Short mmCIF file of C-alpha atoms and ligand atoms in Angstrom, two decimals:
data_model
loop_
_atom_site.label_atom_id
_atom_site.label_comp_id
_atom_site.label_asym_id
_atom_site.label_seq_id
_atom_site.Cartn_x
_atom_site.Cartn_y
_atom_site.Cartn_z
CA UNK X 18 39.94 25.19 -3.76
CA UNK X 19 36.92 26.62 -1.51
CA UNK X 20 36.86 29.48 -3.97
CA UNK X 21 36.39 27.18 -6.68
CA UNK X 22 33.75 24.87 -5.01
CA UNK X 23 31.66 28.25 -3.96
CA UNK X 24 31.89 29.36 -7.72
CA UNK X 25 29.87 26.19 -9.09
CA UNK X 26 31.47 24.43 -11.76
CA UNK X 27 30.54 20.57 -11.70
CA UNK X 28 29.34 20.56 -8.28
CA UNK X 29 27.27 23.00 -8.28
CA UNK X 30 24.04 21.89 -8.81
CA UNK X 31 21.46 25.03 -8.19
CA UNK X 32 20.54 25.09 -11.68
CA UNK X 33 21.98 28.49 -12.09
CA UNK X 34 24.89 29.67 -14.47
CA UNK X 35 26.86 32.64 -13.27
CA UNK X 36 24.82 35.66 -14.97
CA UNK X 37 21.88 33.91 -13.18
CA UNK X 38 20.17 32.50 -16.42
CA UNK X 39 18.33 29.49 -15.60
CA UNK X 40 20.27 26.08 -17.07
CA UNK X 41 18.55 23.31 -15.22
CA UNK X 42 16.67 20.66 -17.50
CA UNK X 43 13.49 20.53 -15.91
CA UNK X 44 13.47 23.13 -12.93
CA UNK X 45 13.02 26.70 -12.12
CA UNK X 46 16.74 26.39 -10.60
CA UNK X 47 16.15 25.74 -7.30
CA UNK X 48 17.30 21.49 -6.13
CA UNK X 49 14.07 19.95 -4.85
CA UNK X 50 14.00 17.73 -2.22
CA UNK X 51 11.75 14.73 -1.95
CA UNK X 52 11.11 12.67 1.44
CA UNK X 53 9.65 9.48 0.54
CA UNK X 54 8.93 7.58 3.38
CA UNK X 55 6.73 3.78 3.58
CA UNK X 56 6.45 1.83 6.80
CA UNK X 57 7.48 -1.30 5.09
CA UNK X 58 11.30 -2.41 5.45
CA UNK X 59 14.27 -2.54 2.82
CA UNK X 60 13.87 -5.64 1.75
CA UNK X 61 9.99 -5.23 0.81
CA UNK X 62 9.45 -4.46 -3.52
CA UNK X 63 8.17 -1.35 -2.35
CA UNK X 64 11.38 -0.32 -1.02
CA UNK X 65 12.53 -1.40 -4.62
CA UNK X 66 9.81 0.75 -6.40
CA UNK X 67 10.72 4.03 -3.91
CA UNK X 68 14.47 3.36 -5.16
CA UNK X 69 13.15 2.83 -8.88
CA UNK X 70 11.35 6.26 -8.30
CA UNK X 71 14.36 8.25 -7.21
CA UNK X 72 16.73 6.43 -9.86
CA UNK X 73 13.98 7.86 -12.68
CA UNK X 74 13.40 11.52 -10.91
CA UNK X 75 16.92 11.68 -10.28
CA UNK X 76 18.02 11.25 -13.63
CA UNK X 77 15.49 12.94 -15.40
CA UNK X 78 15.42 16.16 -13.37
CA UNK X 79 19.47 15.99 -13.65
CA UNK X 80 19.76 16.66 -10.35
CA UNK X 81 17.35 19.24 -9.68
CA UNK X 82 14.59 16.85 -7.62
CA UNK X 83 16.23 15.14 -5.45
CA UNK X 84 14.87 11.84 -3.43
CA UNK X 85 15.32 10.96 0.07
CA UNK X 86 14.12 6.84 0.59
CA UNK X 87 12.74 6.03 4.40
CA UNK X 88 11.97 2.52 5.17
CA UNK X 89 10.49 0.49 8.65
CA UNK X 90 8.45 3.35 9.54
CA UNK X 91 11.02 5.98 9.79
CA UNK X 92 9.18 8.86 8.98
CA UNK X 93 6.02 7.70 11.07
CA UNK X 94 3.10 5.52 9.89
CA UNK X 95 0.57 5.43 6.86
CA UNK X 96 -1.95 8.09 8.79
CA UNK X 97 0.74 9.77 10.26
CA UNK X 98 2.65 10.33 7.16
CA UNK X 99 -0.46 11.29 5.47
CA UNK X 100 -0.88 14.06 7.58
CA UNK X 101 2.63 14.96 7.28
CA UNK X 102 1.73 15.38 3.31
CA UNK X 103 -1.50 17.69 3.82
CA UNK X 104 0.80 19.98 6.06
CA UNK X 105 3.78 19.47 3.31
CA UNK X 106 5.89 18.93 6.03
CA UNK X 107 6.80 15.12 3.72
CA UNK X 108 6.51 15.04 0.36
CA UNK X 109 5.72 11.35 -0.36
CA UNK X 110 4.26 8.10 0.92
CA UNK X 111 2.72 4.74 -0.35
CA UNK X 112 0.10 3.74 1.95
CA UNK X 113 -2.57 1.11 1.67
CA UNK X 114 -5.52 2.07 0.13
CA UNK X 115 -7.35 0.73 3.74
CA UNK X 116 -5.78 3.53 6.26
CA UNK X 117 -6.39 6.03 3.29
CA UNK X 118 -10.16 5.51 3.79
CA UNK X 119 -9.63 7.86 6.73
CA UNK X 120 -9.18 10.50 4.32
CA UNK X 121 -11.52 9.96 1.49
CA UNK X 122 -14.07 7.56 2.85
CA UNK X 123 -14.53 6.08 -1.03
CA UNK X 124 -11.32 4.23 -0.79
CA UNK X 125 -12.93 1.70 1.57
CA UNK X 126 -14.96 -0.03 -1.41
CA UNK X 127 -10.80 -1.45 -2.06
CA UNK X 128 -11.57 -3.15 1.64
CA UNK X 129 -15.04 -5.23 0.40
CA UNK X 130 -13.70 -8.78 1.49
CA UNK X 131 -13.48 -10.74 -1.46
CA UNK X 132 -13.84 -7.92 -4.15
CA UNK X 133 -11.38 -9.06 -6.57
CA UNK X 134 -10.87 -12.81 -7.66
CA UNK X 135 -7.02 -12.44 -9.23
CA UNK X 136 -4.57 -10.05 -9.84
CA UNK X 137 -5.36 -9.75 -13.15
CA UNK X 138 -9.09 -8.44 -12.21
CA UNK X 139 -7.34 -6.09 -10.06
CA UNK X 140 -4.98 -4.78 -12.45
CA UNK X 141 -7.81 -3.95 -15.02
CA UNK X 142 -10.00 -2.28 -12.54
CA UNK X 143 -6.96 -0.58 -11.21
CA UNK X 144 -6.71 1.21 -14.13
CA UNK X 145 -10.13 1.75 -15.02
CA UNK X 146 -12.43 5.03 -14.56
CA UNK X 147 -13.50 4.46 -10.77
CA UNK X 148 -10.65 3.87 -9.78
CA UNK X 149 -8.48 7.01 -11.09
CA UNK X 150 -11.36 9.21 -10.13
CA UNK X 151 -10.76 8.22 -6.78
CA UNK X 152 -7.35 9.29 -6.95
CA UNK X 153 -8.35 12.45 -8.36
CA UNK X 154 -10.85 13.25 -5.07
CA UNK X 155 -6.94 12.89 -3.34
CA UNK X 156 -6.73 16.81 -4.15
CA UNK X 157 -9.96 18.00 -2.31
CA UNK X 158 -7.55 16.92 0.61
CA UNK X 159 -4.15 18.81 -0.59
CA UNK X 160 -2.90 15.07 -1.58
CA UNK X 161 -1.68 13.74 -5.46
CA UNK X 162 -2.72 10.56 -5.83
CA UNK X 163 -0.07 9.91 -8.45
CA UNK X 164 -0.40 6.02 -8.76
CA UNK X 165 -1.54 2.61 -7.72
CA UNK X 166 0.96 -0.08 -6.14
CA UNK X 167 0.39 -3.41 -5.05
CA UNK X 168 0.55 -4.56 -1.43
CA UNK X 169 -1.39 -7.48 -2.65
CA UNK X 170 -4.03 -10.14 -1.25
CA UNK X 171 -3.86 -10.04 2.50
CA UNK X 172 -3.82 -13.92 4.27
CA UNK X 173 -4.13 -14.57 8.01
CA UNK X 174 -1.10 -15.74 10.43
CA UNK X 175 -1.59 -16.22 14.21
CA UNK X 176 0.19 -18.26 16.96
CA UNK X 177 -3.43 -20.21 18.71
CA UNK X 178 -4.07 -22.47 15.75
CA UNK X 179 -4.58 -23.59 12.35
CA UNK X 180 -7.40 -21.48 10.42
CA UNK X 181 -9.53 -23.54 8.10
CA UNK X 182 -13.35 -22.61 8.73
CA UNK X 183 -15.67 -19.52 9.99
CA UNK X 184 -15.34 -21.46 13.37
CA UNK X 185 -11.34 -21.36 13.41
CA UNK X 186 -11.84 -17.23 13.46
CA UNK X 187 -13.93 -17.04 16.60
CA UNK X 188 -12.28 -15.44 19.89
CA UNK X 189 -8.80 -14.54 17.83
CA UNK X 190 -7.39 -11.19 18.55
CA UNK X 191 -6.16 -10.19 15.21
CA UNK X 192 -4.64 -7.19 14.84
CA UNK X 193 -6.58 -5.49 11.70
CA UNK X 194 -5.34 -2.13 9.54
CA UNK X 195 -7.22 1.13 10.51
CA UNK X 196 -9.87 0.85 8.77
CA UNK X 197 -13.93 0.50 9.84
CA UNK X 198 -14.85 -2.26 7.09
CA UNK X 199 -11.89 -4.17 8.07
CA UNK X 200 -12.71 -4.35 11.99
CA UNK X 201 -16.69 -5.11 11.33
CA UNK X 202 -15.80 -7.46 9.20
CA UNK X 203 -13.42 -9.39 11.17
CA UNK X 204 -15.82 -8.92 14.37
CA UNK X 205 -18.63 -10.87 11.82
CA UNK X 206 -15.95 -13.88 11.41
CA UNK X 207 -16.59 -14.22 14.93
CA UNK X 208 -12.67 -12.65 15.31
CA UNK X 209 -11.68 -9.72 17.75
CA UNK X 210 -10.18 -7.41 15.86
CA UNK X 211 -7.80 -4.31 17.13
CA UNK X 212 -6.93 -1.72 14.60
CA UNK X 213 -3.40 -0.57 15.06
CA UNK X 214 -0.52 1.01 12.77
CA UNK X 215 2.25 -1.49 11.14
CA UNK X 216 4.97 0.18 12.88
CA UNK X 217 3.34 -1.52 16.09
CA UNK X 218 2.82 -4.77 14.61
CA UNK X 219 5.56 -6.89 14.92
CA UNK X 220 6.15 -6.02 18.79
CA UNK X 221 2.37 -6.82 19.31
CA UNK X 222 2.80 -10.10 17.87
CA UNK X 223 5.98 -11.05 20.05
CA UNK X 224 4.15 -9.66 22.79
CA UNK X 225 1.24 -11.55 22.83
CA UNK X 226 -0.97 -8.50 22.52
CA UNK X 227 -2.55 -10.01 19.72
CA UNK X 228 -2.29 -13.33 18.14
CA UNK X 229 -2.87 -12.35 14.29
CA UNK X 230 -2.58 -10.34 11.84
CA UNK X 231 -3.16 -10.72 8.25
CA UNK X 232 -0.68 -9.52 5.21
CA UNK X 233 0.47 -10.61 1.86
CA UNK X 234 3.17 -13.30 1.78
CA UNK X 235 6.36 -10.99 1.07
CA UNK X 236 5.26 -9.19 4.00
CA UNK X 237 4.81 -11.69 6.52
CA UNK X 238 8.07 -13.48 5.28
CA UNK X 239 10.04 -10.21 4.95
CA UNK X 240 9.22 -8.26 8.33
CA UNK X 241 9.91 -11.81 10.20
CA UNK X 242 6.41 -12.45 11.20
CA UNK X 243 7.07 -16.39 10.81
CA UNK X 244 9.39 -15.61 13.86
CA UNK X 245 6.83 -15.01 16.22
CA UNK X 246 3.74 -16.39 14.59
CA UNK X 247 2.83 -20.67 13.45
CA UNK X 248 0.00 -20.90 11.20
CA UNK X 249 -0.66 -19.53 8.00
CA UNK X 250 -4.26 -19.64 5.84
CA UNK X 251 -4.62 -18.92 2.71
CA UNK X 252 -7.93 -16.56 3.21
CA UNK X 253 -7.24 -13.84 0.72
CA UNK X 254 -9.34 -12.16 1.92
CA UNK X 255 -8.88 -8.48 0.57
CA UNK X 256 -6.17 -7.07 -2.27
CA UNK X 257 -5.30 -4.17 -0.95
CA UNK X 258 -3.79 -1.65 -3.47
CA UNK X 259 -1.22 0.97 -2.61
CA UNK X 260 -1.23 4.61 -3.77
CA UNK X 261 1.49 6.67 -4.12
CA UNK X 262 0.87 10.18 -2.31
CA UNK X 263 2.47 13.17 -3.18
CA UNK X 264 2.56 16.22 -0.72
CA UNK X 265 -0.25 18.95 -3.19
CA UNK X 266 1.41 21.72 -1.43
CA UNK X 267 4.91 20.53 -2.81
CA UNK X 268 3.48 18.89 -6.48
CA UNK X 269 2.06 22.72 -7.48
CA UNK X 270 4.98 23.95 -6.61
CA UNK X 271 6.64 22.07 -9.18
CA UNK X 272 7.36 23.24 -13.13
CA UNK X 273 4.52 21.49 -15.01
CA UNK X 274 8.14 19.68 -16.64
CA UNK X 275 8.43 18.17 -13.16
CA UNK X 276 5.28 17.50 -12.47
CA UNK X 277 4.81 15.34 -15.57
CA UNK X 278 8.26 13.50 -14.29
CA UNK X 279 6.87 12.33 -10.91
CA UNK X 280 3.67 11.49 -12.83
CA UNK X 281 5.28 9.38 -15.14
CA UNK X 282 7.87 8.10 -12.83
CA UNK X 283 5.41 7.29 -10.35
CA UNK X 284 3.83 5.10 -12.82
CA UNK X 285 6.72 3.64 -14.38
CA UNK X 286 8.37 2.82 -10.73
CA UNK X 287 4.89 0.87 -10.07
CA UNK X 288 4.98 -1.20 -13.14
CA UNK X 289 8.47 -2.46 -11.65
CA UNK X 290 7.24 -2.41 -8.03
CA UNK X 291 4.04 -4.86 -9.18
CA UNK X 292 6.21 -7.35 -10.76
CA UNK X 293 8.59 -8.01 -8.24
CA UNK X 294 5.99 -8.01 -5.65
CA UNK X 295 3.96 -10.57 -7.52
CA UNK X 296 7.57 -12.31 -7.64
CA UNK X 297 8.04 -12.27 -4.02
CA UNK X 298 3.70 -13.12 -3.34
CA UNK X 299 4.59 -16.20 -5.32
CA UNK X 300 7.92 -17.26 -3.65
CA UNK X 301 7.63 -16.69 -0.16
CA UNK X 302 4.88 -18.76 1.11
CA UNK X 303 6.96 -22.02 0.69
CA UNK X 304 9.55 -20.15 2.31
CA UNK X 305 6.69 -19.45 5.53
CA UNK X 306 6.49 -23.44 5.39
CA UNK X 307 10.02 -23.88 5.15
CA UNK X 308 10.93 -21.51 8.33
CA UNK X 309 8.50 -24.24 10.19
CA UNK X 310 5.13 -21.75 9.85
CA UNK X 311 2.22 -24.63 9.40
CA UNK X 312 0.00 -23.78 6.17
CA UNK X 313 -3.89 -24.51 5.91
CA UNK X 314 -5.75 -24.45 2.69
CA UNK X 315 -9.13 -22.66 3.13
CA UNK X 316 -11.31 -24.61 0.63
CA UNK X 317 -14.00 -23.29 -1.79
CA UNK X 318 -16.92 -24.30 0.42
CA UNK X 319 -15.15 -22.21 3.81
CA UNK X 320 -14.34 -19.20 1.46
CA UNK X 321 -17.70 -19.32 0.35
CA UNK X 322 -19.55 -19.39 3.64
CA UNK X 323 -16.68 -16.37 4.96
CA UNK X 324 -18.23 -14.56 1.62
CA UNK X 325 -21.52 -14.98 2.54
CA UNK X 326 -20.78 -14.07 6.55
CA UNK X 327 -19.64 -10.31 5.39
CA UNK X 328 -22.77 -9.29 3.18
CA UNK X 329 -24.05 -7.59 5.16
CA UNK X 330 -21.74 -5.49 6.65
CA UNK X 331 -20.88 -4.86 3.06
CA UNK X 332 -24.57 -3.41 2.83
CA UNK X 333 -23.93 -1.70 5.89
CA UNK X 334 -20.88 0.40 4.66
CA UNK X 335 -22.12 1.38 1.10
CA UNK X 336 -23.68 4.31 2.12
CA UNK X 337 -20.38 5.57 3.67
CA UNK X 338 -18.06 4.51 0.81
CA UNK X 339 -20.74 6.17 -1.68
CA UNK X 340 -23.36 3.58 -3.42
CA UNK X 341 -22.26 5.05 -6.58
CA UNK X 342 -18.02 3.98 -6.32
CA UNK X 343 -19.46 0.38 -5.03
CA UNK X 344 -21.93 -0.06 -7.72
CA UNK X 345 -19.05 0.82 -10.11
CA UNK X 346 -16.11 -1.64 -8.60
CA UNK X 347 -18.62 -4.54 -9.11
CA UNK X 348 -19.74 -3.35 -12.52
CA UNK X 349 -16.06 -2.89 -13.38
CA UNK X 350 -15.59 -6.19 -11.31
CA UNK X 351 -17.85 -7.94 -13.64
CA UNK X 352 -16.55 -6.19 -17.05
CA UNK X 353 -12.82 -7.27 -16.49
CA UNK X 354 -13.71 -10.81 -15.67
CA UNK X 355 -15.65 -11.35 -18.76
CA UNK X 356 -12.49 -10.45 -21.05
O1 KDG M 418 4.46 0.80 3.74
C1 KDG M 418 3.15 0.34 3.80
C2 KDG M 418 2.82 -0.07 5.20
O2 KDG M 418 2.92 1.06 6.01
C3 KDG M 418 1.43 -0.66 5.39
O3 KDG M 418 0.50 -0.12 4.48
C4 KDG M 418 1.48 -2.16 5.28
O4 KDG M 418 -0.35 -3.51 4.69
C5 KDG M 418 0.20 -2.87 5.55
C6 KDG M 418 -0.37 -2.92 6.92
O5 KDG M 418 -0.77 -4.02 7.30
O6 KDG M 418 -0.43 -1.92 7.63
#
């Protein structure tokens, strides 16, 4: 029986028949493997669109890519997985567009509080020029920016008290992505922001190192947060895309056949990921009230007064995110809500 599992027949899966002529459907032979890792946990639709990903590659490589899924930060965090990518030492991961800004400074304009008004807005500017350019400047550091995802619009939770005005902000230590835009623009709410990775978020919060944090619904109802955190706001404060990173070392050395599979699975694993994350965006904030979490509406007037509190660190930032990009997101902004 060894004999006949070292000859190949159904198991064997290198691609190669026995006089070495290549057989595989989309490869050069050699089985693939990708590690995709995300710092969210199993239950989050991203985990579901990482799953929807391999399912696609899986099947339409027949075998010849294969896709490893990492959840709850198993790999590292959204810098440090990053950097795993430029070495090629990972071959995928989804962070937010907001850490990404470490890499190419232009994804920041994503982190302009109050940039998009619906997801709708976001989906059309998503897909418009500015946007996929900016995946495109991915390469010039050895990343493929293969896709947006949603994370979603980001809403405040902390355990002092209930958020309703600029004044409710002032003195909370909020625990804030790593991002410069987001930090500045928290310290202007009067807030004390810490920048810190998710993996370290949830201990934080139990801890009492911080008292907030701000993150879509599904998040804050899926990684527990109502367990060690009382009020909720509705601040929406920032949609905060997600791009799916390949490894550029790994991608070119792909068959262009493969390469146009990730693309398109990529893309076609989003479209599922968006809808059930709009799903769960919907759903869970009655299930924050219903685990005891106490909800405050921020009204029109409030949001207004936070949108005109962050101007002008908006101003101060558009030279590093490129005036260019900015002037763009707003035009395309504008465009997409006129349709
Ligand atoms: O898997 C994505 C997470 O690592 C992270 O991007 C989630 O929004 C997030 C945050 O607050 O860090």
């Amino acid at each position: 029986a060894l004999l006949l599992v070292a000859c190949g027949g159904e198991e064997d899966n290198t691609g190669e028949s026995q006089n070495g002529e290549n057989v595989s459907a989309s490869g050069d032979g050699e089985v693939k493997t990708i590690r995709a890792g995300i710092g969210l946990n199993q239950d989050h639709p991203q985990y579901k669109g990482l799953l929807k990903f391999k399912e696609i590659v899986e099947e339409e490589t027949d075998g010849d890519i294969v896709v490893e899924t990492y959840h709850s930060g198993q790999l590292g965090d959204d810098r440090s997985m990053t950097e795993a990518l430029q070495l090629g030492s990972q071959e995928v991961t989804v962070p937010s567009t907001a850490p990404l800004a470490n890499f190419v400074p232009e994804f920041s304009v994503f982190d302009i509080p109050f940039l998009f008004p619906s997801e709708e807005v976001a989906d059309e500017v998503l897909a418009g020029e500015v946007a996929q350019d900016l995946l495109k400047k991915l390469e010039e550091k050895d990343l493929v920016g293969l896709a947006y995802w949603e994370n979603g619009f980001r809403d405040l939770t902390n355990s002092e008290r209930p958020v309703e005005t600029i004044e409710d902000f002032e003195g909370l230590d909020i625990r804030t992505m790593e991002n410069d835009l987001h930090l500045e623009a928290f310290k202007t709410l009067g807030a004390n922001p810490t920048p810190m990775a998710f993996t370290e978020l949830f201990t934080a919060l139990q801890q009492g190192t911080v008292d907030g944090q701000e993150n879509p619904y599904a998040t804050i109802y899926l990684e527990n947060f109502y367990e060690v955190q009382d009020y909720v706001s509705d601040t929406h404060h920032v949609y905060s895309p997600f791009v799916f990173l390949m490894s550029k070392q790994f991608y070119d050395g792909l068959t262009e056949e493969q390469q146009q599979i990730v693309r398109d699975a990529a893309i076609e694993a989003g479209e599922h990921q968006i809808k059930l994350n709009r799903e769960a965006n919907a759903e869970y904030l009655q299930s924050l009230i219903d685990e005891g979490m106490q909800y405050s509406e921020i009204s029109d007037e409030e949001r207004q007064k936070m949108v005109d509190a962050v101007q002008p660190v908006i101003e101060d930032f558009k030279d590093d995110i490129g005036p260019d990009v900015v002037d763009g997101i707003y035009e395309a902004v504008e465009q997409a809500q006129s349709e």
